[in-house]
XYZ file of C-alpha atoms in Angstrom:
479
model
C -6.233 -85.777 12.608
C -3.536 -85.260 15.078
C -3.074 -81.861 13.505
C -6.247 -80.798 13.355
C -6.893 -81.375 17.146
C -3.392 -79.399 17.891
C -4.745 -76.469 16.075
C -8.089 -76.802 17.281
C -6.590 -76.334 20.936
C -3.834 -73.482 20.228
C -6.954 -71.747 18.462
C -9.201 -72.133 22.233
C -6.056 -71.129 24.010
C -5.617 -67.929 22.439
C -9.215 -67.178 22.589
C -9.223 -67.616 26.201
C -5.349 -65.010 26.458
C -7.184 -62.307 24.268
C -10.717 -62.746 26.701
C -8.500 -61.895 29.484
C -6.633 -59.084 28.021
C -10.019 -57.143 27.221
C -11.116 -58.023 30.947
C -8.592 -56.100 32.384
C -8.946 -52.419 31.367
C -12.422 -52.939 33.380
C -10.730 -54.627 36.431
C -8.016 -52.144 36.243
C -10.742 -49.161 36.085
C -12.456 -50.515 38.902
C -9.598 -51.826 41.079
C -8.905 -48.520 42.807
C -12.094 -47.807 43.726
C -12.313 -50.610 46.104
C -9.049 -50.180 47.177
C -9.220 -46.735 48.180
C -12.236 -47.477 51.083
C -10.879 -44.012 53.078
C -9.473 -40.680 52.267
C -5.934 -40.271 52.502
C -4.800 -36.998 51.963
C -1.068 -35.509 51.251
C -0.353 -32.327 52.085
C -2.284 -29.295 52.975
C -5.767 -29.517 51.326
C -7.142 -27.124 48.392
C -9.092 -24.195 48.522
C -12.456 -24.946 49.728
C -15.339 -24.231 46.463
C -18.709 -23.763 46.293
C -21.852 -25.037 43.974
C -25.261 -24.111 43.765
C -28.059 -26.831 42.368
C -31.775 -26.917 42.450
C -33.806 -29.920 43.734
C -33.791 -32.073 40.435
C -31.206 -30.714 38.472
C -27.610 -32.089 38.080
C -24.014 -30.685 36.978
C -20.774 -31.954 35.708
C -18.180 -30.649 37.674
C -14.411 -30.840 36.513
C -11.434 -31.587 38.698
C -8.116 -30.832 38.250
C -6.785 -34.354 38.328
C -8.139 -37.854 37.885
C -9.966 -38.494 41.147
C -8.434 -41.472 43.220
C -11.311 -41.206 45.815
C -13.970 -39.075 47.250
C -16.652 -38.442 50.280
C -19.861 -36.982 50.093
C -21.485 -35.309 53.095
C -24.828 -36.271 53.584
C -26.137 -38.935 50.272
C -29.662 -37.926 51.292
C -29.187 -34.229 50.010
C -26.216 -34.739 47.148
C -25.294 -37.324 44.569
C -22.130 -37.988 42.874
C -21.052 -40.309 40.406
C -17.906 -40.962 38.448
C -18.391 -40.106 34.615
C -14.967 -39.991 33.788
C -11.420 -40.269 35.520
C -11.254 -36.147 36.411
C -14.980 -35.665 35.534
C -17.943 -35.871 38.479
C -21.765 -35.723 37.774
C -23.400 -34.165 40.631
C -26.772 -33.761 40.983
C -29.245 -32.654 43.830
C -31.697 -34.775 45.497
C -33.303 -32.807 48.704
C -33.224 -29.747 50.073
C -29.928 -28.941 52.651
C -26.311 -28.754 52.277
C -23.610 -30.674 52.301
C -20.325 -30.947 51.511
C -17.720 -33.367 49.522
C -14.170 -34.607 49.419
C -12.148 -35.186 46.283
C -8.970 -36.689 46.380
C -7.093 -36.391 43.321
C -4.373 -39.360 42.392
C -1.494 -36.937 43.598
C -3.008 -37.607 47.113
C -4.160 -33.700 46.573
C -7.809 -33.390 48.517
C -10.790 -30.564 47.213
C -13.542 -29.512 49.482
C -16.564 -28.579 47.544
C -19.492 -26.819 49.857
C -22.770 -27.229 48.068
C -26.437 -26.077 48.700
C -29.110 -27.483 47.129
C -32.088 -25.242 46.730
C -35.460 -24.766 44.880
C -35.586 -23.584 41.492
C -36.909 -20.013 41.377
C -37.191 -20.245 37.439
C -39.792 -22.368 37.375
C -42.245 -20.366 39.884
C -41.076 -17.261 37.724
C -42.141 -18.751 34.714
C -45.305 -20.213 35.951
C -46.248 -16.558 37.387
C -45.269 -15.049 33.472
C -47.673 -17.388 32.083
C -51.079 -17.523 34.604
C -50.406 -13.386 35.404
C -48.615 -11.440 32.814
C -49.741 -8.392 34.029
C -47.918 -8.942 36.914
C -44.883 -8.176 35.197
C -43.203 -6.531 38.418
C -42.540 -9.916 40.844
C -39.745 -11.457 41.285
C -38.704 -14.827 42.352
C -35.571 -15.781 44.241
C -34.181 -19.143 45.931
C -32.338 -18.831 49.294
C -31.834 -22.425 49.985
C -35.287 -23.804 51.224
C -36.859 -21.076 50.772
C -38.680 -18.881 47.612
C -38.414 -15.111 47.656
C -41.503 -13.093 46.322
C -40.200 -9.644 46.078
C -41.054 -6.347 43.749
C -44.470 -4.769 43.291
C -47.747 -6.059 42.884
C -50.855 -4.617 41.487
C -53.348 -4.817 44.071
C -53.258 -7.055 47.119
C -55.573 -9.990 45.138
C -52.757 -10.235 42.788
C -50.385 -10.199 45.704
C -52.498 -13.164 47.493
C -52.353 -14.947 43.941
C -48.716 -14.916 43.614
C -48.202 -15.948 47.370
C -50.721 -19.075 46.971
C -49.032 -19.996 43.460
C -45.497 -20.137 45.726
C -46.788 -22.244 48.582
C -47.989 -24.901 46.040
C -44.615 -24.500 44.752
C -42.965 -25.505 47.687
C -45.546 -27.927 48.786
C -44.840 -30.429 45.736
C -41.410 -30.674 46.418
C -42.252 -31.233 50.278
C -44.747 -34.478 48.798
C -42.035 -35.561 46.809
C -39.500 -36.094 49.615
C -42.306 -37.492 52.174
C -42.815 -39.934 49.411
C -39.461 -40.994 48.751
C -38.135 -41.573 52.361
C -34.978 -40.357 54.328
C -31.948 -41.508 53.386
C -29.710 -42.271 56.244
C -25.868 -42.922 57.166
C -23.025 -41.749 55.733
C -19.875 -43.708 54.255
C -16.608 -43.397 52.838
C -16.854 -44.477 49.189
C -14.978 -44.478 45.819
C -15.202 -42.510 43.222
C -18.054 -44.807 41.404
C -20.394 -46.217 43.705
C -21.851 -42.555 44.884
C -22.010 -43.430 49.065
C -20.001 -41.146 51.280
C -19.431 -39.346 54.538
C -19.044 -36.246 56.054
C -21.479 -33.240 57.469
C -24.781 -31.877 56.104
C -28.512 -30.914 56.352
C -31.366 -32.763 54.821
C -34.718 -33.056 54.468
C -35.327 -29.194 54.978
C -39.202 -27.844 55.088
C -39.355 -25.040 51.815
C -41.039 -22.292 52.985
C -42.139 -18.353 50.943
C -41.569 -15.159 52.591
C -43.272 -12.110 51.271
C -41.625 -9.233 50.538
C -44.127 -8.176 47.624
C -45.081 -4.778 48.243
C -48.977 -3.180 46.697
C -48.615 -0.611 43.792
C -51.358 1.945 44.973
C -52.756 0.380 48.026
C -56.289 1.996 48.276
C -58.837 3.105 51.060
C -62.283 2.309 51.121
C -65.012 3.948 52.874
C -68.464 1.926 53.439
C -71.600 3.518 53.634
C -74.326 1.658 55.462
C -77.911 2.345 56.082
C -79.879 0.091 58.532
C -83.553 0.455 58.584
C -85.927 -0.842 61.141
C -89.776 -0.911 61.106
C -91.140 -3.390 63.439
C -95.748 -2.357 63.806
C -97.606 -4.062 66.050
C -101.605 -4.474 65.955
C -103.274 -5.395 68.755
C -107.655 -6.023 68.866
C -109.454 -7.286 71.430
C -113.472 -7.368 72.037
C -114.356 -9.040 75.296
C -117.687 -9.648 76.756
C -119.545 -11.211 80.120
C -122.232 -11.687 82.175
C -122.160 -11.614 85.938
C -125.015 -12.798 88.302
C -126.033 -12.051 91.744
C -128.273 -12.226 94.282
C -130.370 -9.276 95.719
C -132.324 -6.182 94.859
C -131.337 -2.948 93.109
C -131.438 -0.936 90.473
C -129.823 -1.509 87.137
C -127.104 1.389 86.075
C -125.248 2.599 82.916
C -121.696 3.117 83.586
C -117.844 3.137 82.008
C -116.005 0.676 84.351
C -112.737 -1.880 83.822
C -112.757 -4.440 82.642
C -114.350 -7.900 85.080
C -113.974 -10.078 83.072
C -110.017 -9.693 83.272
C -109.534 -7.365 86.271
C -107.252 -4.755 84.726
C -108.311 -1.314 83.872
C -109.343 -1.330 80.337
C -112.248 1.016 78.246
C -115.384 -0.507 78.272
C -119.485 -0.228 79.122
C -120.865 -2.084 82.319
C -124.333 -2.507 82.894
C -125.390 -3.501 86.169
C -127.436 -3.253 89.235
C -126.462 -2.867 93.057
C -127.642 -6.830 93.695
C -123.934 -7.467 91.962
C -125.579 -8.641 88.326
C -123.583 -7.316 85.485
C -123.325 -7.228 81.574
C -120.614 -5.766 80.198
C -118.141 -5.264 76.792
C -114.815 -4.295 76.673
C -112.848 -3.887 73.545
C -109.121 -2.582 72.774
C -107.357 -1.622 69.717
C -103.568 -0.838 69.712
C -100.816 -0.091 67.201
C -97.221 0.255 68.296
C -94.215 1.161 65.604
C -90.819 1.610 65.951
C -88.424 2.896 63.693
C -84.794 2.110 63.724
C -82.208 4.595 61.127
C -78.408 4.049 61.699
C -76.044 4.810 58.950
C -72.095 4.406 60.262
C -69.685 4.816 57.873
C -66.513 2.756 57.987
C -63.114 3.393 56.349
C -60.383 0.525 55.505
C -57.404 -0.309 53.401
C -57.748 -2.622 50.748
C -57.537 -5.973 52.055
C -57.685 -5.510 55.721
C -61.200 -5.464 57.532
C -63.003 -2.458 59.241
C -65.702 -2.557 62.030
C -68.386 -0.538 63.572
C -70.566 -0.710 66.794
C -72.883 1.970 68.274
C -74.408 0.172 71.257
C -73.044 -1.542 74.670
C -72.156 -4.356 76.683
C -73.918 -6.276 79.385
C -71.646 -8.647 81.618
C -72.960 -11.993 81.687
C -71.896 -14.907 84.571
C -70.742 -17.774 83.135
C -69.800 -20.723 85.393
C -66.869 -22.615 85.208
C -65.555 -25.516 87.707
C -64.153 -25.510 91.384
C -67.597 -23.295 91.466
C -66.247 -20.451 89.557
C -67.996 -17.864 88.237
C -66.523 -15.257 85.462
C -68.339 -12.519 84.139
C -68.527 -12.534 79.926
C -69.457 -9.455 78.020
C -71.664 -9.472 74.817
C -71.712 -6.459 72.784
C -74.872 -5.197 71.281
C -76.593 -2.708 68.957
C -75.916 -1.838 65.358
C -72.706 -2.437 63.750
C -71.091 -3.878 60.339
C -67.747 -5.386 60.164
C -66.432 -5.637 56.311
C -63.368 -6.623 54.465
C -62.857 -4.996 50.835
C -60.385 -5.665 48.412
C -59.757 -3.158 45.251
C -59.387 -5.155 42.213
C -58.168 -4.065 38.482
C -60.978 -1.731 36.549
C -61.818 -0.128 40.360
C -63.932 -2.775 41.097
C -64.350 -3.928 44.577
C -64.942 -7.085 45.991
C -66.801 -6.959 49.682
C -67.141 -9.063 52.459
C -69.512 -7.597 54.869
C -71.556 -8.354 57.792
C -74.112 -5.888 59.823
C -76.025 -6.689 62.589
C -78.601 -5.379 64.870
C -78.990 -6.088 68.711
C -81.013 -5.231 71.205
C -81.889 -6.421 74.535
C -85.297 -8.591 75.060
C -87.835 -7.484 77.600
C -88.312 -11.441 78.083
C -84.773 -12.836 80.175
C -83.961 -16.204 81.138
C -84.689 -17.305 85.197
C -81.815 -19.193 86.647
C -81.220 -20.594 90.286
C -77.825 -22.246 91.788
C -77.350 -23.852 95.516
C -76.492 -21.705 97.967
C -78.335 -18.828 96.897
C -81.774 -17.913 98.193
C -84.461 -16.856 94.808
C -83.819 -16.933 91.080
C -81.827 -14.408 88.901
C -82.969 -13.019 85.563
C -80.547 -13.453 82.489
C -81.349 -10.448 79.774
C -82.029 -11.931 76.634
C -80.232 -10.361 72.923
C -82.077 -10.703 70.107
C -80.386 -10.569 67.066
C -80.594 -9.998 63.521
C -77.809 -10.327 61.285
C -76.852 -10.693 57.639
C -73.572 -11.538 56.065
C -72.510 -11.944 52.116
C -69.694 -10.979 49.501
C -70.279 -9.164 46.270
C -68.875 -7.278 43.745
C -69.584 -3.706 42.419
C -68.480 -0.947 41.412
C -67.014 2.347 43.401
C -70.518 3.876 44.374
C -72.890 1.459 43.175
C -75.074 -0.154 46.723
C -76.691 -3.044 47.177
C -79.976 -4.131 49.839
C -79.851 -6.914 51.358
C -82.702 -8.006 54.479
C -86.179 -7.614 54.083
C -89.417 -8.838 56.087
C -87.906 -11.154 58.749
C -91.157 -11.273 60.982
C -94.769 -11.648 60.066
C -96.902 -13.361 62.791
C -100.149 -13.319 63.395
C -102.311 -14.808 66.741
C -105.766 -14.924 67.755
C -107.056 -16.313 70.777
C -110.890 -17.273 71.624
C -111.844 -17.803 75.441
C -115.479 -18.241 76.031
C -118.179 -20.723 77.912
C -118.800 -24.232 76.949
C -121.504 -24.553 74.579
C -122.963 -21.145 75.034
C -119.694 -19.694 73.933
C -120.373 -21.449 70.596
C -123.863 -20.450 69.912
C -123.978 -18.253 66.513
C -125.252 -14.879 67.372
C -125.707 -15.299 71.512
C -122.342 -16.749 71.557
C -120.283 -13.467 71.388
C -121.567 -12.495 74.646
C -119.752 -15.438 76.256
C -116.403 -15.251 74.790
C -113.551 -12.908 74.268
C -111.144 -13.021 71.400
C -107.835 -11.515 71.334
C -106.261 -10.501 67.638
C -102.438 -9.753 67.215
C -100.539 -8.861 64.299
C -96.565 -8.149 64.674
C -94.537 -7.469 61.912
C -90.621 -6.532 61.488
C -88.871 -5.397 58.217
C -85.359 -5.201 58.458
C -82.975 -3.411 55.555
C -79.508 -2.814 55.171
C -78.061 -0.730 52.206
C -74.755 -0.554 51.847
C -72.204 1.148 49.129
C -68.500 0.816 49.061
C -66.523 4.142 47.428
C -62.871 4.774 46.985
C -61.447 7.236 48.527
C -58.245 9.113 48.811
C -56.339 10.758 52.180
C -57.033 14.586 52.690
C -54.539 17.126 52.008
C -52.155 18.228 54.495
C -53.638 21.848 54.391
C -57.376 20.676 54.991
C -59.375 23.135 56.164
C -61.945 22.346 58.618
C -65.354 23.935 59.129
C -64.230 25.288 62.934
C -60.920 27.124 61.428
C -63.203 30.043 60.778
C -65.037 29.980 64.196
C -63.692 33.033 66.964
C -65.051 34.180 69.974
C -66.492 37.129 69.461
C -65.092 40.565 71.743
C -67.436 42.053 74.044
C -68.116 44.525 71.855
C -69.698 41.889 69.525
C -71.009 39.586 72.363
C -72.935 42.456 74.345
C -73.687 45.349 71.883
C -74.387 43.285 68.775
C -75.690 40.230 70.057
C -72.977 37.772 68.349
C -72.324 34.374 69.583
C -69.427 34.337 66.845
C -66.670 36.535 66.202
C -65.930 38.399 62.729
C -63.725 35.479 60.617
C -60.137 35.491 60.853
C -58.413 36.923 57.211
């Protein structure tokens, strides 16, 4: 038994040696990382290097000795860990730079500059697969910023691209608002990843455009804007007037009594003042408004066109300020076309008509003795985008008016008698109706030669020879 409890124990004891022999390659491994809190560095300090990474991605980066310790710049941008004694895996985790400090066992210190960036291969790749005709942009990273550069097809492709970069750069952005700032800065060892030193963080990616149009084209818009606004206007009026005396009755054309302005009409009456009399009035009034402007503009950017005026209008402000305002009015069309693939042509456009109302607007302020009359604008406009092709038009408007009025004035009771009763009333009829249409066709166009001739090139003044003898107003063409 005594044996037996010997062994037992020399067995336990060397269990508990060879447990502590395979602890210490760990401790050893880790011992000089928590020794080595600071930098120390002999001598006069490498070459500075440089490395590129993209937000996300990571690198192994080889020194040239087993690293004893090492400082990163700014943790929130870079990351570095330990893989192996001369072996680092770096990887990039925001948008900046920053810098870090190896310090090899000979006491030898490497400064490695690095920029992390956003990857242009992924935009690139995403543009390949939603446009492939667009086979002409391309994407760079400078830091925290994309690069669109090349040629584009037309400027909707160009717009595309652009939008497909700023969501590019606007996931990355959501990423690092989501995940925080990382702040402070540390010495560390080569394992745990903290360090200190100098950097940027938390940078804002941004494009810039340098995409340029393939053929960028002019467009010229035609537009027609028709007016017809007809008023009808019927009145039959009728009275009787009574008064006391003698006379004579008499047939005569006279104004109208009933309403006191001069209107044509038949009075029958005598000199004692009694009268019977009927007016009536018909009247039709049309006007007819024709404009057709024609407006040219690049693809993309927007064209405009007025033919009226301006009225100044006061507009009050405090400390009893008035400013004058002006408001345009009259015809004009403002429109935005873009060319797109096939010639077709997608159109933003908006005419409008204006005109000053005969009614205005009475206003009165303290201080001032009577009222002042505001004009009135009254405006009709239209606005919509289509798509067509080069010389195809399209309407748009149509009847924006119809009203009709009638008004009956007439005597109590007698008034409303069925047959006597139109003899003591008047009734006033009115019928106004406006038609408004705008026709409008987009064509593509191209820039005049250089050697244009124009229609006055051939136009002299003629000699007096020509002038007095023969009559001319023009001279004989130059050859």
């Amino acid at each position: 038994m005594m044996i037996r409890s010997s062994f037992s124990l020399r067995a336990s004891a060397w269990q508990l040696v060879l447990a502590a022999v395979l602890a210490v390659p760990a401790t050893a491994f880790a011992q000089p990382d928590r020794a080595n809190t600071s930098l120390r560095c002999a001598g006069q300090a490498a070459a500075p290097g440089h490395l590129a990474l993209q937000l996300g991605k990571s690198t192994l980066m080889r020194m040239p000795e087993a690293v004893a310790a090492r400082s990163v710049g700014n943790p929130a941008v870079l990351e570095a860990m330990l893989v192996a004694p001369d072996t680092l895996y770096v990887a990039g985790i925001d948008i900046g730079t920053s810098n870090m400090i190896v310090q090899g066992r000979s006491g030898v210190c490497n400064v490695v500059e690095v920029v992390v960036g956003i990857d242009p291969g992924a935009l690139q790749a995403s543009l390949a697969a939603l446009m492939p005709e667009q086979k002409h942009i391309v994407v760079t990273g400078a830091g925290d910023t994309l690069v669109l550069s090349g040629t584009a097809s037309d400027t909707q492709a160009a717009g595309r691209a652009l939008e497909l970069a700023q969501a590019f750069v606007r996931r990355p952005a959501r990423a690092l608002s989501a995940g925080g700032e990382k702040e402070g800065a540390t010495p560390t060892n080569p394992t745990t990843g903290a360090g200190a030193g100098a950097g940027t963080g938390a940078a804002q990616a941004r494009v810039i455009n340098f995409l340029n149009v393939g053929a960028p084209q002019q467009v010229m818009l035609e537009v027609k804007i028709a007016e017809v606004s007809k008023t009808l206007l019927d009145k039959l009026e009728s009275g009787v007037a009574l008064g006391v005396g003698g006379g004579s009755w008499a047939s005569v054309l006279a104004s109208n009594f009933l309403s006191g302005t001069l209107r044509g009409g038949l009075a029958v009456g005598r000199a004692t003042g009694d009268r019977f009399g009927v007016q009536a009035e018909k009247q039709e009034g049309l006007v007819r408004i024709l404009a057709e402007p024609t407006v040219m503009a690049i693809s993309g950017q927007e064209g405009s066109f007025l033919a009226g005026g301006k009225i100044l209008i006061p507009v009050a402000h405090d400390n009893n300020k008035v400013t004058l305002e002006e408001k345009e009015f009259g015809v004009g069309v403002r429109f935005t076309p873009t060319v797109l693939a096939g010639g077709r042509i997608n159109l933003r456009v908006a005419p409008e008509v204006s005109e000053l109302s005969r009614e205005g607007v009475g206003i009165s302020a303290s201080g001032f003795t009577g009222a002042a009359i505001l004009p009135l604008i009254t405006t009709r406009r239209a606005a919509t985008t289509v798509e067509l092709q080069d010389g195809q038009s399209f309407a748009i408007g149509g009847l924006i008016k119809n009203n009709r009025t009638t008004n009956i004035n007439g005597l109590p009771i007698l008034g409303e008698l069925p047959i006597l009763g139109a003899l003591f009333r008047s009734t006033d009829f009115q019928h106004d109706r406006t038609e408004l249409l705008f026709v409008v066709t987009p064509r593509l166009v191209r820039p005049l030669p250089v050697d244009y001739q124009l229609p006055t090139d051939s136009v002299t003044a003629p000699t007096r020879t020509e002038l007095f003898l023969g009559g001319k107003l023009e001279g004989a063409p130059p050859r």
